[in-house]
Tab-separated table of C-alpha atoms in Angstrom:
chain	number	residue	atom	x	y	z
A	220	UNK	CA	0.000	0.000	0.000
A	221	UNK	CA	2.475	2.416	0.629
A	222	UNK	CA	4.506	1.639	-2.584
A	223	UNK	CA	1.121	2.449	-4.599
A	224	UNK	CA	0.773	5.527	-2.691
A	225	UNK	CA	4.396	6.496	-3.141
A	226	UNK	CA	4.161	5.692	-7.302
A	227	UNK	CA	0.805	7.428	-7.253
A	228	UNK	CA	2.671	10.183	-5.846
A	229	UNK	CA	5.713	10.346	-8.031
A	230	UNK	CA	3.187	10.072	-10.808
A	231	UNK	CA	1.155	13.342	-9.689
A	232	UNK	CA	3.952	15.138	-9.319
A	233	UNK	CA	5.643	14.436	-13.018
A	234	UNK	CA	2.008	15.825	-14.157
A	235	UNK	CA	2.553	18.857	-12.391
A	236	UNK	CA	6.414	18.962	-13.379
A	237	UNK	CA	5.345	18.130	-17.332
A	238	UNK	CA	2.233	20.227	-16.916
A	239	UNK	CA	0.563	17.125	-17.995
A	240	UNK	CA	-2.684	16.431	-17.271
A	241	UNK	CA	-4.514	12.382	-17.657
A	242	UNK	CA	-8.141	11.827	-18.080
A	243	UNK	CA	-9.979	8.280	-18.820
A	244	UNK	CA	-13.639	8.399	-20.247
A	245	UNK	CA	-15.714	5.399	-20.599
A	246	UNK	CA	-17.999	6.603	-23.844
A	247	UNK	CA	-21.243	4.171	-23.212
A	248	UNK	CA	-21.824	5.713	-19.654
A	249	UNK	CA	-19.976	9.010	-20.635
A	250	UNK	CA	-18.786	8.864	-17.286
A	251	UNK	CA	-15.108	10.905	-16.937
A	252	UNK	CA	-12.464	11.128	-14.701
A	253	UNK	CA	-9.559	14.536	-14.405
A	254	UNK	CA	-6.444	13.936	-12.465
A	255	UNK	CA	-5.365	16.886	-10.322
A	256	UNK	CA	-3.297	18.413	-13.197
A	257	UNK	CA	-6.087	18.408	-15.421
A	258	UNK	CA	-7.941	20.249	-13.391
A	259	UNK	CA	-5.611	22.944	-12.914
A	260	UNK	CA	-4.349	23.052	-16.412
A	261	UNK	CA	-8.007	24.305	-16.969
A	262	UNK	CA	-8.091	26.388	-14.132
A	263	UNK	CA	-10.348	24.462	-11.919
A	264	UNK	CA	-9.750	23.361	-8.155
A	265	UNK	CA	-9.089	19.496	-8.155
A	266	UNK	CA	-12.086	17.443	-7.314
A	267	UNK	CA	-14.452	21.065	-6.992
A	268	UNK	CA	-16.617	19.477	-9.836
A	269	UNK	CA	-17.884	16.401	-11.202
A	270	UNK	CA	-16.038	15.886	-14.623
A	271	UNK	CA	-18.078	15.640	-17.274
A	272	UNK	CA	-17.900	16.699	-21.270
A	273	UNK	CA	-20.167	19.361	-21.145
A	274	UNK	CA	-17.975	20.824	-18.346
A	275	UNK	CA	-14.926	20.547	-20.319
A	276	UNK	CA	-16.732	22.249	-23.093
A	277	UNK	CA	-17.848	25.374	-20.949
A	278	UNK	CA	-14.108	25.908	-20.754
A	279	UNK	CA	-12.845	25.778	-24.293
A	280	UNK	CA	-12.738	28.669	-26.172
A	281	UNK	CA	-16.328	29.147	-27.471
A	282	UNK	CA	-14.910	29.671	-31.586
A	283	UNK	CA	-12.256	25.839	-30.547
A	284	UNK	CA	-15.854	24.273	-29.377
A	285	UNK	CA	-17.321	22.747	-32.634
A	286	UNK	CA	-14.235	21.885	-33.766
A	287	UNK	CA	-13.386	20.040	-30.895
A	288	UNK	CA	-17.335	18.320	-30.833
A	289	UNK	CA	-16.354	16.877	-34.824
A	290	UNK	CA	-12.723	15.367	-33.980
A	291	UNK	CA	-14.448	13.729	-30.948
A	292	UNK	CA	-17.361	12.706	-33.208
A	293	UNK	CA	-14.493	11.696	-36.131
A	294	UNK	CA	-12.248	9.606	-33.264
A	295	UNK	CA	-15.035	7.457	-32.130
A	296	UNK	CA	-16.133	6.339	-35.950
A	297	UNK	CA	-13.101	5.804	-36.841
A	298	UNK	CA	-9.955	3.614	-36.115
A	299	UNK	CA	-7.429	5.952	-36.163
A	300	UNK	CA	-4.878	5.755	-32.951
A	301	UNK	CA	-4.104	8.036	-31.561
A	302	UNK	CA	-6.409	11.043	-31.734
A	303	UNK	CA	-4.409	14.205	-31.634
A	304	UNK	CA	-5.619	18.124	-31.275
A	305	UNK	CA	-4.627	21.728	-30.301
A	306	UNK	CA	-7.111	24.027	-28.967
A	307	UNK	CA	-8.021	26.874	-27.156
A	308	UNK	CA	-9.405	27.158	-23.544
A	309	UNK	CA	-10.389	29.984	-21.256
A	310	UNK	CA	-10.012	29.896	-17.854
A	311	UNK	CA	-12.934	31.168	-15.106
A	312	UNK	CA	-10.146	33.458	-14.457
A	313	UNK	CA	-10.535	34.959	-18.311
A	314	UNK	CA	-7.132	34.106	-19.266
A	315	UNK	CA	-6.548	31.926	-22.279
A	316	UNK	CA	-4.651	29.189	-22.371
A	317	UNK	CA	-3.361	27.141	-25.497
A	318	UNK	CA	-3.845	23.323	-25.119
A	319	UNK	CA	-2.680	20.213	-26.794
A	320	UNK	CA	-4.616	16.753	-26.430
A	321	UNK	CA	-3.997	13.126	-27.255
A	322	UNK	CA	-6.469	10.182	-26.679
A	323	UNK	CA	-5.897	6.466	-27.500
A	324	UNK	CA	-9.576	5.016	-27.489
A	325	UNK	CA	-9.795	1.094	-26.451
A	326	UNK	CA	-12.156	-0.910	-28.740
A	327	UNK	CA	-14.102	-3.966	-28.369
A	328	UNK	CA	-13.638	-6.537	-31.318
A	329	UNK	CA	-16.793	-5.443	-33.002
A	330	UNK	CA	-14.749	-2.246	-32.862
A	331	UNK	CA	-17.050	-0.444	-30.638
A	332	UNK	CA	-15.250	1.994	-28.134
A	333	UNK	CA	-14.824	0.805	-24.926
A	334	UNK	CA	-12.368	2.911	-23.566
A	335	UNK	CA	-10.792	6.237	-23.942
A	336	UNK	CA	-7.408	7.386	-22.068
A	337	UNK	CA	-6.059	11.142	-23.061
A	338	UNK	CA	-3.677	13.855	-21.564
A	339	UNK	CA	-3.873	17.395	-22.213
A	340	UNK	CA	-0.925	19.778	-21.574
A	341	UNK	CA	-0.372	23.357	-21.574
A	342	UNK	CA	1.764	24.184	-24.553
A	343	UNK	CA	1.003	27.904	-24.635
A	344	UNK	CA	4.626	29.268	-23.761
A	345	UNK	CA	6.103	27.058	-26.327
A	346	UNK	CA	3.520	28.179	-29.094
A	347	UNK	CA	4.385	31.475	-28.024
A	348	UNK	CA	7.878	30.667	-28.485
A	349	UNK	CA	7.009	29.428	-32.021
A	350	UNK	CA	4.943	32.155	-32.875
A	351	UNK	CA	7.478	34.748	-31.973
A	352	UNK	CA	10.443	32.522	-34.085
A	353	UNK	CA	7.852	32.146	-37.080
A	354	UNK	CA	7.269	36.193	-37.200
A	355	UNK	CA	10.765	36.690	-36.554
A	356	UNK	CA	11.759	34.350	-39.381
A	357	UNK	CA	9.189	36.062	-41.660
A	358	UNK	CA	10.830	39.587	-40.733
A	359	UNK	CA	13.966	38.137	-41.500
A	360	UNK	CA	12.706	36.706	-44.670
A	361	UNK	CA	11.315	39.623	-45.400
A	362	UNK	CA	14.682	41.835	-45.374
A	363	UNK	CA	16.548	39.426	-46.991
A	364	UNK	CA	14.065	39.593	-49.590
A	365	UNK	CA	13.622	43.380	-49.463
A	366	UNK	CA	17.805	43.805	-49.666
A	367	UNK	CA	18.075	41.348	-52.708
A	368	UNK	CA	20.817	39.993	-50.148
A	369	UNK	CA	21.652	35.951	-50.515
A	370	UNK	CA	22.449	33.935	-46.992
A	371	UNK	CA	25.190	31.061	-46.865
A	372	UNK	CA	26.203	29.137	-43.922
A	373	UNK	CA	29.428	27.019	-44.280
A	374	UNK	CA	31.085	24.166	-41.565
A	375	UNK	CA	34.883	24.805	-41.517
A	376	UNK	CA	35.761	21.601	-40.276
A	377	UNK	CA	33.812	19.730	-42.667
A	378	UNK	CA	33.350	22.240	-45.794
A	379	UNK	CA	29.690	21.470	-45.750
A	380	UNK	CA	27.812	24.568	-46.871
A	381	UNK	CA	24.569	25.744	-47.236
A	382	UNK	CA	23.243	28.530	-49.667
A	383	UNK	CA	19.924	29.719	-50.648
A	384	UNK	CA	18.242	30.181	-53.697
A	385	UNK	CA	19.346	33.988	-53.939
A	386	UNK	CA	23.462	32.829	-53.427
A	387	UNK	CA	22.825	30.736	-56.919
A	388	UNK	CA	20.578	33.394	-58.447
A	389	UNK	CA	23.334	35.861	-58.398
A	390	UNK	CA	25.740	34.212	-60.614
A	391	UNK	CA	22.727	33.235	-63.227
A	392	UNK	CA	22.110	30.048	-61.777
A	393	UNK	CA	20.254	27.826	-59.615
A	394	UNK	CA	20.679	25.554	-56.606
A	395	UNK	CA	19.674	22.754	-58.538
A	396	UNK	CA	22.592	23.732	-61.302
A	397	UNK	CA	24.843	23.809	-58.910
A	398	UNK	CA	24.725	20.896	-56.952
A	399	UNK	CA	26.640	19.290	-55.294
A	400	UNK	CA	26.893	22.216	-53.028
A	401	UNK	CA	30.067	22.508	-50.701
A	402	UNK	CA	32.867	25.171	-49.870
A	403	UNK	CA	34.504	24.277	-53.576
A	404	UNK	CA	31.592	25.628	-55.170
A	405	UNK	CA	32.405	29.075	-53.626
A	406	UNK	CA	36.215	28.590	-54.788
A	407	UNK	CA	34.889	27.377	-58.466
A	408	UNK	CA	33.177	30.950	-59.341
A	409	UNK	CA	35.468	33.718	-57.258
A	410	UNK	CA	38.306	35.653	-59.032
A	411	UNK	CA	41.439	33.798	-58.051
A	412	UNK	CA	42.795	37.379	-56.801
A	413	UNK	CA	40.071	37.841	-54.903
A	414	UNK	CA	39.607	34.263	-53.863
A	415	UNK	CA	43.396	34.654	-52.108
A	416	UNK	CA	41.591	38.144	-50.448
A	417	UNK	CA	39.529	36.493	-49.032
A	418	UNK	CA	41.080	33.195	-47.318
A	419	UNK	CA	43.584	36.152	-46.082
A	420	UNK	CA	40.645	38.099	-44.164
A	421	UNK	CA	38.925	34.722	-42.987
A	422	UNK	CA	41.884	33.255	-41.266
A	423	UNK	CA	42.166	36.827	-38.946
A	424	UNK	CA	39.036	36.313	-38.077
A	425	UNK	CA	39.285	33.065	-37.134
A	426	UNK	CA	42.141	34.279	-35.146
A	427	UNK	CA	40.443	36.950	-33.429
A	428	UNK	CA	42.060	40.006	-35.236
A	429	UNK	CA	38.667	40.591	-36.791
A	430	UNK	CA	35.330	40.975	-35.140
A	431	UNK	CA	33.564	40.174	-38.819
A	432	UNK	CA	34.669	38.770	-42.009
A	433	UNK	CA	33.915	41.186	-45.000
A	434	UNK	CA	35.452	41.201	-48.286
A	435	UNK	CA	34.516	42.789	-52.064
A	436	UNK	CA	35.069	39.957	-54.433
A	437	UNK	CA	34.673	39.027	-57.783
A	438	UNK	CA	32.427	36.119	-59.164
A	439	UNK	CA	31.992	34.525	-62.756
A	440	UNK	CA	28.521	34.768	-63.738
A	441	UNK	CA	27.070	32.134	-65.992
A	442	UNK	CA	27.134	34.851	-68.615
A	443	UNK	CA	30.918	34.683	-68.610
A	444	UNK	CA	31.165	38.048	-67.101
A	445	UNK	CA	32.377	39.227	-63.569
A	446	UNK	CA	30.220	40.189	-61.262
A	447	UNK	CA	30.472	42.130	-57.978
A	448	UNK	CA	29.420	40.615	-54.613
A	449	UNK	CA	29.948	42.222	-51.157
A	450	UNK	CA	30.412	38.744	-48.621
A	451	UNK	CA	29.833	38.907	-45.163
A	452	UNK	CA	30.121	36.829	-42.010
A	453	UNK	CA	30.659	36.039	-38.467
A	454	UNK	CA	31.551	32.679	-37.066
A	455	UNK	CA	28.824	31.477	-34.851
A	456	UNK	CA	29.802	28.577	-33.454
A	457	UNK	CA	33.221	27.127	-32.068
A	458	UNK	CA	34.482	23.519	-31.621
A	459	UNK	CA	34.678	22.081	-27.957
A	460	UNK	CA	38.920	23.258	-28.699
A	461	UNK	CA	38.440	26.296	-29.476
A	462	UNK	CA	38.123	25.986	-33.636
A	463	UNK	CA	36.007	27.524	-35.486
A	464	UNK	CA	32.890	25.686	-36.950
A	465	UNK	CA	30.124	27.086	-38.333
A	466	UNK	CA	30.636	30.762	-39.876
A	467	UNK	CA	27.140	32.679	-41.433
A	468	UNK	CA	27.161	35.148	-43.599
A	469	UNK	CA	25.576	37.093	-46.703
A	470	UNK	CA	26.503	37.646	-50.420
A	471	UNK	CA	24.894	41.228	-51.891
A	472	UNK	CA	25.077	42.083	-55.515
A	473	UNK	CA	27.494	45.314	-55.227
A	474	UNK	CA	27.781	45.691	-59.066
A	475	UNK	CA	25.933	48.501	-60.005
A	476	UNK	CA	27.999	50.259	-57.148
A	477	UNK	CA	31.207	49.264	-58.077
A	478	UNK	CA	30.763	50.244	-61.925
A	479	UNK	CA	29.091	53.047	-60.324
A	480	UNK	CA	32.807	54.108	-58.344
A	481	UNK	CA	34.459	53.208	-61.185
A	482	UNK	CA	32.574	55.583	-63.418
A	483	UNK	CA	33.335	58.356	-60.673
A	484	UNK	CA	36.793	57.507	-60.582
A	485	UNK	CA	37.334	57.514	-64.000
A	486	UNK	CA	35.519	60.910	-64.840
A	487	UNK	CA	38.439	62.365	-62.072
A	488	UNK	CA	41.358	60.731	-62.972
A	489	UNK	CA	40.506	61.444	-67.291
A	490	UNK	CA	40.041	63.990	-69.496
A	491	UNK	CA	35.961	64.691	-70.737
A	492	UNK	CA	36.523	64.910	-74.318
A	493	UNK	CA	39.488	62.832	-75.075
A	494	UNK	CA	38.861	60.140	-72.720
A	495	UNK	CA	43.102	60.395	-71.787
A	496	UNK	CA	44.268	60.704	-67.707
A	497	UNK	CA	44.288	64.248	-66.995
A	498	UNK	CA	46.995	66.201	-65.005
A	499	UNK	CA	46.128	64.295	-62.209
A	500	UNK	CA	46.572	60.750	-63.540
A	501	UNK	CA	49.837	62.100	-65.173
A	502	UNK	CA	51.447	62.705	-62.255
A	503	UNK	CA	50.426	59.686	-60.647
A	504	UNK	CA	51.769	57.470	-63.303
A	505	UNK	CA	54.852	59.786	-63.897
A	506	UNK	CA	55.368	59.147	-59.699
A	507	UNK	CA	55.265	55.414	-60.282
A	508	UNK	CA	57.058	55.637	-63.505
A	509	UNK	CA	60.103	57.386	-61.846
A	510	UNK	CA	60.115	55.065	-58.708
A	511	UNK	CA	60.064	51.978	-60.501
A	512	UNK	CA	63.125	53.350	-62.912
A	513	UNK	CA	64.595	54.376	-59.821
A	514	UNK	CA	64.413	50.637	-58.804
A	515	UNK	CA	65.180	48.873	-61.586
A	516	UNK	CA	67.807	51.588	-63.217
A	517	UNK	CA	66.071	52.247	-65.870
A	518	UNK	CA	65.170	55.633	-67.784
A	519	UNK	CA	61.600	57.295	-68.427
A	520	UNK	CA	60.677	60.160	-70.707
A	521	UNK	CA	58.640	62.932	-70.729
A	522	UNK	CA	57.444	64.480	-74.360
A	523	UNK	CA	55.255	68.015	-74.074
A	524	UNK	CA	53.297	67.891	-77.226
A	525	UNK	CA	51.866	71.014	-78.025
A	526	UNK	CA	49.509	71.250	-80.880
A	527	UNK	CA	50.686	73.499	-84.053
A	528	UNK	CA	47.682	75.460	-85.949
A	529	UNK	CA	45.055	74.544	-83.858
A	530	UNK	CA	44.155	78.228	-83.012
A	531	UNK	CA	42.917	78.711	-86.346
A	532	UNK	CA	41.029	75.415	-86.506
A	533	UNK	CA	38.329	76.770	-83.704
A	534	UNK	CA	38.711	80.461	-84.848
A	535	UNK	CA	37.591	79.296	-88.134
A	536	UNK	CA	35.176	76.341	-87.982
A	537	UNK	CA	34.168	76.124	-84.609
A	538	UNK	CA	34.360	74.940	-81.109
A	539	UNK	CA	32.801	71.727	-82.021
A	540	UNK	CA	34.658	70.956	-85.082
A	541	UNK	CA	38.099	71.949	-82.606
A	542	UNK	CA	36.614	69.317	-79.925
A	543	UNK	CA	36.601	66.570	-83.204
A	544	UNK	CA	39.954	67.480	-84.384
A	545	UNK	CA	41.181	67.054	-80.404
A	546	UNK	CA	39.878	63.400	-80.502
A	547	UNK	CA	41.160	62.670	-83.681
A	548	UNK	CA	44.541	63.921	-82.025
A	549	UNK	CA	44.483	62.128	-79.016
A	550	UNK	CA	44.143	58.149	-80.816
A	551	UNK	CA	46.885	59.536	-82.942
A	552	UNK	CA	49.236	60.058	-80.583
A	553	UNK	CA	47.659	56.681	-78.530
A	554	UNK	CA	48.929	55.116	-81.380
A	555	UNK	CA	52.254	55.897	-81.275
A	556	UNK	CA	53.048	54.646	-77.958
A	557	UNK	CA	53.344	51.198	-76.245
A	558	UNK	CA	50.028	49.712	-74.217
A	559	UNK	CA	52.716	50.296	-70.912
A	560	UNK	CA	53.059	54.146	-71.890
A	561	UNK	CA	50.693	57.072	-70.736
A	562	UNK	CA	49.383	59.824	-73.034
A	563	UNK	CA	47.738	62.494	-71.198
A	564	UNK	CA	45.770	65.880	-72.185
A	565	UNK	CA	46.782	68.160	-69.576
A	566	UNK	CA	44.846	71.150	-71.117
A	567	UNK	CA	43.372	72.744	-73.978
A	568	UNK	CA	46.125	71.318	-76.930
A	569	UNK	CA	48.751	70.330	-74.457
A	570	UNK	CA	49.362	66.697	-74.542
A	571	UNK	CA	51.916	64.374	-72.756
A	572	UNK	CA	53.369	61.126	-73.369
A	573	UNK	CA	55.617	58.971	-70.387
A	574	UNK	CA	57.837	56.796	-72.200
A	575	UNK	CA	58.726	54.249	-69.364
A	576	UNK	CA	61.327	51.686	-68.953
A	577	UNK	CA	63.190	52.547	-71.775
A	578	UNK	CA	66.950	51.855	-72.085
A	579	UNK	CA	68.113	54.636	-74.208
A	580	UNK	CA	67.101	58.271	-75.287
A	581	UNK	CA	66.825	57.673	-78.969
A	582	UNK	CA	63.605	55.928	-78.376
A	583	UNK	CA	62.131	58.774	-77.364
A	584	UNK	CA	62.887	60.614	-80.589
A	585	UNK	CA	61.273	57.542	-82.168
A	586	UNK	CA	58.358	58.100	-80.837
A	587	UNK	CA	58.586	61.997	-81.033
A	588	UNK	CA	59.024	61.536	-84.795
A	589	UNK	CA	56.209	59.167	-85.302
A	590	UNK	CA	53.922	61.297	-83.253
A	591	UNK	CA	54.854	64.626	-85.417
A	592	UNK	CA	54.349	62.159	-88.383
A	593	UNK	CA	51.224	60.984	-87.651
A	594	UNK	CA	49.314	64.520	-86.543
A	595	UNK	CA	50.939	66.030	-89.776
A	596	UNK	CA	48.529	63.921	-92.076
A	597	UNK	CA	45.512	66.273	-92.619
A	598	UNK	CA	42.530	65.255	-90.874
A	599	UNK	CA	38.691	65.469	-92.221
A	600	UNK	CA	36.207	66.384	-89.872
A	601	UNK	CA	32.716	66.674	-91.928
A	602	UNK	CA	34.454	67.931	-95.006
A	603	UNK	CA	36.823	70.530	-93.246
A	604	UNK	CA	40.508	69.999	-93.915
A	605	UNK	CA	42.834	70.218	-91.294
A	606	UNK	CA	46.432	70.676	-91.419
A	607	UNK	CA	47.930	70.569	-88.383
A	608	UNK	CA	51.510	70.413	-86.633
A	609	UNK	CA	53.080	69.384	-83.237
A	610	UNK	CA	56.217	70.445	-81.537
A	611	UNK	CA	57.419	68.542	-78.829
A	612	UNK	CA	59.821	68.946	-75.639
A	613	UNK	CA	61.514	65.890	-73.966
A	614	UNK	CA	62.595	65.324	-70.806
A	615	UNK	CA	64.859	62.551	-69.186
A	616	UNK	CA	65.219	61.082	-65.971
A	617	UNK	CA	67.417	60.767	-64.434
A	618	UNK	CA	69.254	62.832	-67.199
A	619	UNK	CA	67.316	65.606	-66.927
A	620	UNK	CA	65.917	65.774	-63.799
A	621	UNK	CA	64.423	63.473	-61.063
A	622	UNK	CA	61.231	64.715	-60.030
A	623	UNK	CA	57.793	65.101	-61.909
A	624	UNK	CA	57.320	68.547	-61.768
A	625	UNK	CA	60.865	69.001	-62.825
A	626	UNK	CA	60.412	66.743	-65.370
A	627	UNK	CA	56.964	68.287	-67.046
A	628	UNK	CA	58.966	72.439	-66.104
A	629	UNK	CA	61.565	71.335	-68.290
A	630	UNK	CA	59.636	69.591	-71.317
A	631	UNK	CA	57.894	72.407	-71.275
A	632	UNK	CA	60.803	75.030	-71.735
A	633	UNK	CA	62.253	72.521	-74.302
A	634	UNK	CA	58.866	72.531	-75.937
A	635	UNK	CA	58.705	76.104	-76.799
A	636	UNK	CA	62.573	76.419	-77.766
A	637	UNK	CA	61.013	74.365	-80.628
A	638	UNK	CA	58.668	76.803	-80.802
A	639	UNK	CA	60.562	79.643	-81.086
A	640	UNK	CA	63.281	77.885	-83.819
A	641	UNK	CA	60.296	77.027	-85.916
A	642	UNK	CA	58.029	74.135	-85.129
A	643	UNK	CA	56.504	70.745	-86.215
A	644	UNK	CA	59.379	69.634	-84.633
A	645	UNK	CA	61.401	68.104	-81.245
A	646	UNK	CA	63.844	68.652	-78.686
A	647	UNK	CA	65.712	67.241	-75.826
A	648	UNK	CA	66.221	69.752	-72.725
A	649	UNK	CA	69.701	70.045	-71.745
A	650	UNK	CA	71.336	71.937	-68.906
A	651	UNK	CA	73.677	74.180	-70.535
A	652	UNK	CA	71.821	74.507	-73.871
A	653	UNK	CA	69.581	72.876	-76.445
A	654	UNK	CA	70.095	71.088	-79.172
A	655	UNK	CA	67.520	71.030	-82.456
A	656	UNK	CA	67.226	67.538	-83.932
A	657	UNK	CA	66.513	68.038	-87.433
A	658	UNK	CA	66.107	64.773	-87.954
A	659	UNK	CA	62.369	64.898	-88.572
């Protein structure tokens, strides 16, 4: 006896533990019987009324009733085990209380019910709980959707990974094109440069020297062209040793904004009409220029090209024919030069050319001469001739001088000495005098 009451006991207080209420019915006598929990999970004092169906229907939720009147009905005609249901009750208190129900009804073998066992248990916290994850996965959803931004988890240790449908969509394709998915596919599409970028910035965070991994990459697209992508993560889960295994993150489509920069960029580092770096390209490339020959003892040059007759070209058919004639000019002298040399406008007809790495002067009178060559041969804008000239000042480092604005100062002085002895012509600067190469 005391062994039943002790189980009976431990079994009343599990209920209460589990919130888990028992109930028996026998259906041909309808009679019913509540243990203690299910009379407090539906707010009731144990044993303070006689169970019965009708009571337990006073205290569901008066929309939950009907429903829960038809699955009863359904249960008893049918021979489906177990019989399963969530519904709402309210309490005499008014609060309202979520509930979830099985029942495992004993039949006779004609199949008649003889017997029907059930628990109930309070599961509104943890539907709560579900309802609060759902909305906050919908939000989530929601952003992701409204950022065009793709999600991608990835397991270090194992290089399992998992994108989404946006990751594939990205590159032009889908997750079913792309299977099987793992950390390679990543590696497959990113720009080896960037690729290396990347692995560089991921291992500091894995060693702490980051708080976030974030990296501007480039991907091949399915059309065969690169593609932009801005890829984010955090790691958010270690190993029981301290590695890191699981790392989240996003992949955004930064194209736009990187063609975007590029297109601001370029309009301040080139000239408007000619499409040539401006001054202050030049003098960027002339800085490199001169460092690396510094390094590598080697020479650069500097030719000041200053258009001859152009005056009279706007004075007498206009501004726009001039800006024509200026184009013209500029893929002239573009073709002159080698694909590692600069031409630059740096104003109105004033053009420059950095000769780099070369070995000996006499190249750059080469190239002088080909230049003066090539702008000398008349050009036809819309039926208006053109005859045009250029004179040209070179400059040498480290001959000449070793800085850029030396460099340009003295190409320039050169330039109109050729001026002044006649033009459509060259002319090396030189410290104690110049020399006119009437070699042209």
């Amino acid at each position: 006896m005391v062994l039943k009451e002790y189980i009976l006991d431990w079994v009343q207080r599990a209920q209460k533990i589990a919130h888990l209420g028992i109930w028996d019915q026998d259906p041909v006598s309808n009679k019913l019987w509540w243990s203690d929990e299910t009379f407090r999970i539906l707010g009731l004092e144990p044993q303070s009324i006689a169970p019965s169906f009708e009571k337990f229907l006073q205290v569901v939720h008066p929309d939950d009733r009907e429903l829960i009147v038809k699955q009863t009905e359904l249960a008893l005609d049918s021979n489906d085990n177990p019989y399963k249901i969530d519904y709402r009750i309210v309490r005499p208190d008014g609060s309202e209380r979520i509930i979830h129900e099985e029942a495992v009804i004993e039949r006779d073998e004609k199949g008649s019910p003889m017997k029907i066992t059930g628990i109930i248990q309070d599961i509104t916290e943890r539907k709560q709980t579900e309802k609060a994850l759902f909305h906050q996965k919908q939000r989530l959803s929601y952003i992701l959707e409204g950022t065009n931004v793709a999600t991608w988890e990835w397991n270090i240790q194992t290089g399992e990974t998992i994108f989404n449908e946006r990751w594939a969509e990205i590159i032009g394709y889908t997750l079913e094109e792309l299977a099987p998915i793992s950390i390679d596919t990543w590696m497959k599409f990113c720009h080896p440069d960037d690729l290396k970028k990347s692995e560089e910035l991921l291992n500091k965070h894995f060693a702490g020297k980051l708080d976030f991994y974030e990296c501007e990459a480039r991907m091949r697209h399915k059309n065969g062209n690169w593609i932009w992508i801005l890829d984010k993560g955090r790691i958010a889960t270690w190993t029981n040793d301290g590695k890191p295994l699981l790392i989240c993150g996003t992949h955004q489509d930064i194209t736009e904004r990187k063609q975007s920069e590029e297109r601001i960029q370029h309009i301040a580092l080139h000239d408007n009409l000619t499409g040539l770096p401006n001054r202050n390209l030049f003098f960027d490339r002339l800085n490199y220029a001169i460092f690396h020959a510094g390094r590598y003892q080697h020479s650069v040059a500097l030719l000041y090209i200053d258009i001859d007759g152009f005056k009279p070209v706007n004075d007498t058919f206009g501004h726009y024919i001039g800006d024509k004639v200026l184009k013209k000019i500029a893929k002239r002298i573009k073709s002159c030069i080698r694909d590692t040399d600069t031409a630059a406008r740096l104003g109105g007809d004033e053009f420059a050319v950095i000769l780099q790495d070369i070995q000996q002067r006499e190249f750059a009178s080469i190239v002088a001469k080909k230049i003066i060559k090539s702008i000398a041969n008349p050009i036809i804008i819309k039926t208006k001739r053109c005859i045009l000239g250029a004179s040209i000042g070179i400059s040498t480092y480290a001959h000449d001088a070793t800085k850029p604005d030396v460099m340009l100062q003295q190409a320039d002085i050169a330039m109109y000495n050729v001026k002044r002895m006649g033009k459509n012509n060259y002319l090396f600067y030189e410290f104690s005098k110049f020399t006119l190469d009437k070699g042209v």
